[in-house]
Amino acid sequence: MSALDPRIARLGSSLAVEYDKRLMVLSGRANPALAGRIAEKLGVTLGGVTLRTFSNGEVYCRFEESIRGADVFIVQPTCGNPETGVTANDALMELLLMVDAAVGASAHRVIAVTPWYGYSRQDKKSMGREPISARLIAHMLETAGADRVLTMDLHAGQIQGFFSKPVDHMTAMFMLTQYFRDMQLDDLVVVSPDAGRVKLAKKFAEKVGAELAILNKERPAQQVAEIAYVIGDVKGKTAVILDDIIDTAGTLRAAAETVKAEGARC
């Protein structure tokens, strides 16, 4: 029995090292630079993970070290990244696979950190026979095994209600408003590109001490924006156009052209 004692001691020591882990930060390929900066701020080393896309388009992942007993934060906004060659759908699938792998590797808790929550614009049915895609993504993350989700500036705050697990909904509002306060611009007006952004734009305008203007926008087709007129005074003022999703930038371009035509200084 005594001959086995050293081996038992070594085993106990190695298990103690594994269970001593409390926090680990790992990154997918959507934004590894962001994950690296988060890990640096926390004073931890970014965890190693092997990620690649097979020739048939399937995504593969494997953690390079033990994550047993750790609180695992997986940083993966569900957006594309041309530098790493992943699309928005690749990023989503990669996040789901990393969550599943972490659960299977006996992580204590798995937190999906997805600053950009993909498919968030489809949070309701605008027409019949459409999916509610934001709800589907929530169900997928929970099914994969995420214990918690951390996201930022959701297209609609009500998306949190699609989850039965805790959601930390962060906002960049304070940093953005501080930026414009520091610029000390004269005659500032905050412009909402459509009625759906009025609440956000009003809050922004209050924080920077600016007036509010609203654009009357119509969408004759998906990803096509037409703006008819401006509600509010923008003439001779510096216009800050506030929106939460930029895809083709058609809305922002149309908004800028409209406020310029109405006499905005810049």
Coordinates of C-alpha atoms in Angstrom, one line a residue:
M1 CA 0.0 0.0 0.0
S2 CA 2.8 2.4 0.8
A3 CA 4.2 1.9 -2.7
L4 CA 1.0 3.4 -4.1
D5 CA 1.1 6.4 -1.8
P6 CA 3.4 8.6 -3.9
R7 CA 1.2 8.0 -7.0
I8 CA -1.9 8.8 -5.1
A9 CA -0.3 12.0 -3.8
R10 CA 0.7 13.1 -7.3
L11 CA -2.9 12.4 -8.6
G12 CA -4.3 14.4 -5.7
S13 CA -2.0 17.2 -6.5
S14 CA -2.9 17.3 -10.2
L15 CA -6.6 17.3 -9.4
A16 CA -6.1 20.1 -7.0
V17 CA -4.4 22.2 -9.7
E18 CA -7.3 21.6 -12.0
Y19 CA -10.0 22.4 -9.5
D20 CA -8.1 25.6 -8.4
K21 CA -9.0 27.2 -11.7
R22 CA -11.7 29.8 -11.3
L23 CA -11.8 31.9 -14.4
M24 CA -10.7 31.2 -18.0
V25 CA -11.2 33.4 -21.1
L26 CA -11.3 31.7 -24.5
S27 CA -11.9 33.2 -27.9
G28 CA -13.4 32.1 -31.2
R29 CA -12.3 33.5 -34.5
A30 CA -14.9 36.4 -34.8
N31 CA -12.8 38.8 -32.7
P32 CA -9.7 37.3 -31.1
A33 CA -8.2 40.8 -30.6
L34 CA -11.1 41.8 -28.3
A35 CA -10.8 38.6 -26.3
G36 CA -7.1 39.2 -25.9
R37 CA -7.7 42.7 -24.5
I38 CA -10.3 41.4 -22.1
A39 CA -8.0 38.7 -20.8
E40 CA -5.2 41.3 -20.4
K41 CA -7.5 43.6 -18.4
L42 CA -8.4 40.7 -16.2
G43 CA -4.8 39.7 -15.7
V44 CA -5.3 36.2 -17.1
T45 CA -3.8 34.4 -20.1
L46 CA -6.1 33.8 -23.0
G47 CA -6.8 30.0 -23.1
G48 CA -5.7 28.0 -26.1
V49 CA -8.2 26.5 -28.5
T50 CA -7.8 24.9 -31.9
L51 CA -10.3 26.2 -34.4
R52 CA -10.5 25.5 -38.1
T53 CA -13.0 25.1 -41.0
F54 CA -13.0 21.9 -42.9
S55 CA -13.0 22.0 -46.7
N56 CA -16.7 21.2 -46.7
G57 CA -17.4 24.2 -44.5
E58 CA -17.9 22.5 -41.2
V59 CA -16.4 24.0 -38.1
Y60 CA -14.1 22.2 -35.7
C61 CA -12.9 23.2 -32.2
R62 CA -10.9 21.7 -29.3
F63 CA -9.6 23.2 -26.1
E64 CA -5.9 22.8 -25.7
E65 CA -5.9 22.6 -21.9
S66 CA -8.1 21.3 -19.1
I67 CA -11.0 23.5 -18.2
R68 CA -12.5 21.2 -15.6
G69 CA -14.1 23.2 -12.7
A70 CA -13.4 26.6 -14.3
D71 CA -15.8 29.4 -15.0
V72 CA -15.3 29.6 -18.8
F73 CA -16.0 32.9 -20.6
I74 CA -16.2 32.3 -24.4
V75 CA -15.7 35.6 -26.3
Q76 CA -17.4 35.3 -29.6
P77 CA -19.6 38.1 -31.2
T78 CA -21.7 36.4 -33.9
C79 CA -20.4 38.4 -36.8
G80 CA -18.1 37.7 -39.7
N81 CA -14.3 38.4 -39.7
P82 CA -12.6 38.7 -43.1
E83 CA -9.2 38.4 -41.5
T84 CA -9.9 35.0 -40.0
G85 CA -12.2 33.9 -42.8
V86 CA -15.3 33.3 -40.8
T87 CA -18.8 34.3 -41.7
A88 CA -21.6 35.3 -39.3
N89 CA -23.0 31.8 -39.6
D90 CA -19.5 30.3 -39.0
A91 CA -19.2 32.5 -35.9
L92 CA -22.5 31.4 -34.5
M93 CA -21.8 27.7 -35.1
E94 CA -18.3 28.0 -33.6
L95 CA -19.8 29.6 -30.5
L96 CA -22.3 26.8 -30.1
L97 CA -19.6 24.1 -30.6
M98 CA -17.3 25.8 -28.1
V99 CA -20.1 26.0 -25.5
D100 CA -20.9 22.3 -26.0
A101 CA -17.2 21.4 -25.8
A102 CA -16.8 23.3 -22.5
V103 CA -19.9 21.6 -21.0
G104 CA -18.5 18.2 -22.1
A105 CA -15.1 19.0 -20.6
S106 CA -16.7 19.6 -17.1
A107 CA -16.5 23.4 -16.9
H108 CA -18.1 24.7 -13.8
R109 CA -20.0 27.4 -15.6
V110 CA -20.0 28.5 -19.3
I111 CA -20.7 32.1 -20.1
A112 CA -21.2 33.2 -23.7
V113 CA -19.8 36.7 -24.2
T114 CA -21.3 37.8 -27.5
P115 CA -21.1 41.7 -27.7
W116 CA -22.9 41.5 -31.1
Y117 CA -25.9 39.2 -30.8
G118 CA -26.5 37.9 -34.3
Y119 CA -30.0 37.8 -35.9
S120 CA -31.2 40.4 -33.3
R121 CA -33.0 42.5 -35.9
Q122 CA -35.4 39.6 -36.5
D123 CA -37.0 39.8 -33.0
K124 CA -40.6 39.7 -34.2
K125 CA -42.7 38.8 -37.2
S126 CA -42.9 41.8 -39.6
M127 CA -44.9 39.7 -42.1
G128 CA -46.5 36.3 -42.1
R129 CA -44.4 33.1 -42.5
E130 CA -41.2 34.7 -41.1
P131 CA -39.1 33.2 -38.3
I132 CA -38.4 35.0 -35.0
S133 CA -34.6 34.4 -35.4
A134 CA -33.5 36.2 -32.3
R135 CA -35.6 33.8 -30.2
L136 CA -34.2 30.8 -32.1
I137 CA -30.6 31.9 -31.3
A138 CA -31.5 32.1 -27.6
H139 CA -32.9 28.6 -27.6
M140 CA -29.8 27.3 -29.5
L141 CA -27.4 28.9 -26.9
E142 CA -29.3 27.4 -24.0
T143 CA -29.6 24.0 -25.7
A144 CA -25.8 24.0 -26.2
G145 CA -25.4 24.5 -22.5
A146 CA -24.6 28.2 -21.9
D147 CA -25.2 29.1 -18.2
R148 CA -25.2 32.8 -18.8
V149 CA -25.1 35.2 -21.8
L150 CA -23.3 38.6 -21.8
T151 CA -24.2 40.9 -24.7
M152 CA -24.3 44.6 -25.6
D153 CA -26.9 47.1 -26.9
L154 CA -29.4 44.6 -28.2
H155 CA -31.6 45.7 -31.1
A156 CA -34.5 45.4 -28.7
G157 CA -34.1 44.9 -25.0
Q158 CA -37.0 42.5 -25.0
I159 CA -34.7 39.9 -26.6
Q160 CA -33.6 39.1 -23.0
G161 CA -37.1 37.6 -22.5
F162 CA -36.3 34.9 -25.0
F163 CA -33.9 33.4 -22.5
S164 CA -34.7 31.3 -19.4
K165 CA -31.0 31.7 -18.3
P166 CA -29.5 35.0 -17.0
V167 CA -28.6 37.7 -19.5
D168 CA -26.3 40.6 -18.8
H169 CA -27.3 43.4 -21.1
M170 CA -24.5 45.9 -21.2
T171 CA -24.5 49.3 -23.0
A172 CA -21.9 51.6 -24.6
M173 CA -24.1 54.6 -24.1
F174 CA -22.0 56.1 -21.3
M175 CA -18.7 55.9 -23.3
L176 CA -20.3 57.3 -26.5
T177 CA -22.0 60.2 -24.7
Q178 CA -18.9 61.1 -22.8
Y179 CA -17.0 61.1 -26.2
F180 CA -19.3 63.7 -27.6
R181 CA -19.4 65.8 -24.4
D182 CA -15.6 65.9 -24.5
M183 CA -15.7 67.2 -28.1
Q184 CA -17.7 70.2 -26.9
L185 CA -19.6 70.7 -30.2
D186 CA -21.9 73.7 -30.6
D187 CA -25.5 73.4 -31.7
L188 CA -25.6 69.6 -31.5
V189 CA -28.7 67.7 -32.6
V190 CA -29.1 64.0 -32.2
V191 CA -31.0 62.4 -35.2
S192 CA -33.0 59.2 -35.0
P193 CA -33.0 57.6 -38.5
D194 CA -36.5 56.1 -37.8
A195 CA -39.2 55.9 -35.3
G196 CA -37.8 52.6 -33.8
R197 CA -34.7 54.4 -32.5
V198 CA -36.5 57.4 -31.0
K199 CA -36.2 56.1 -27.4
L200 CA -32.5 55.5 -27.7
A201 CA -31.8 58.8 -29.5
K202 CA -33.8 60.7 -26.9
K203 CA -31.8 59.2 -24.1
F204 CA -28.6 60.0 -25.9
A205 CA -29.7 63.6 -26.6
E206 CA -30.5 64.1 -22.9
K207 CA -27.1 62.9 -21.8
V208 CA -25.2 65.2 -24.2
G209 CA -27.5 68.1 -23.8
A210 CA -28.7 68.2 -27.4
E211 CA -31.9 68.6 -29.3
L212 CA -33.6 65.7 -31.0
A213 CA -34.7 65.2 -34.6
I214 CA -36.5 62.3 -36.2
L215 CA -36.4 61.0 -39.7
N216 CA -39.4 59.5 -41.4
K217 CA -38.0 56.3 -43.0
E218 CA -39.6 53.7 -45.2
R219 CA -38.3 50.4 -46.4
P220 CA -39.8 49.5 -49.9
A221 CA -37.6 46.4 -49.8
Q222 CA -35.1 44.7 -47.4
Q223 CA -31.8 46.6 -47.1
V224 CA -33.3 49.5 -49.0
A225 CA -34.0 52.8 -47.1
E226 CA -35.9 55.8 -48.2
I227 CA -36.3 58.9 -46.1
A228 CA -39.0 61.4 -46.8
Y229 CA -38.6 64.3 -44.4
V230 CA -37.1 65.5 -41.1
I231 CA -39.2 66.1 -37.9
G232 CA -37.3 68.7 -36.0
D233 CA -34.8 71.5 -36.6
V234 CA -31.3 70.6 -38.0
K235 CA -30.5 73.7 -39.9
G236 CA -27.1 75.1 -39.1
K237 CA -26.4 72.4 -36.5
T238 CA -24.0 69.5 -36.2
A239 CA -26.0 66.3 -36.6
V240 CA -25.2 63.1 -34.8
I241 CA -27.1 60.2 -36.5
L242 CA -27.6 57.4 -34.0
D243 CA -28.3 53.8 -35.1
D244 CA -27.5 50.4 -33.7
I245 CA -27.1 48.2 -36.9
I246 CA -25.0 49.0 -39.9
D247 CA -25.2 46.5 -42.7
T248 CA -25.1 48.2 -46.1
A249 CA -25.0 51.6 -44.4
G250 CA -27.9 52.6 -46.7
T251 CA -29.9 54.1 -43.8
L252 CA -27.0 56.2 -42.6
R253 CA -26.2 57.4 -46.0
A254 CA -29.8 58.4 -46.8
A255 CA -30.1 60.0 -43.3
A256 CA -26.9 62.1 -43.9
E257 CA -28.0 63.2 -47.3
T258 CA -31.4 64.2 -45.9
V259 CA -30.1 66.3 -42.9
K260 CA -27.5 67.9 -45.2
A261 CA -30.3 68.9 -47.6
E262 CA -32.2 70.3 -44.7
G263 CA -29.3 72.6 -43.9
A264 CA -27.3 70.7 -41.3
R265 CA -23.8 72.1 -41.0
C266 CA -22.1 68.8 -40.8

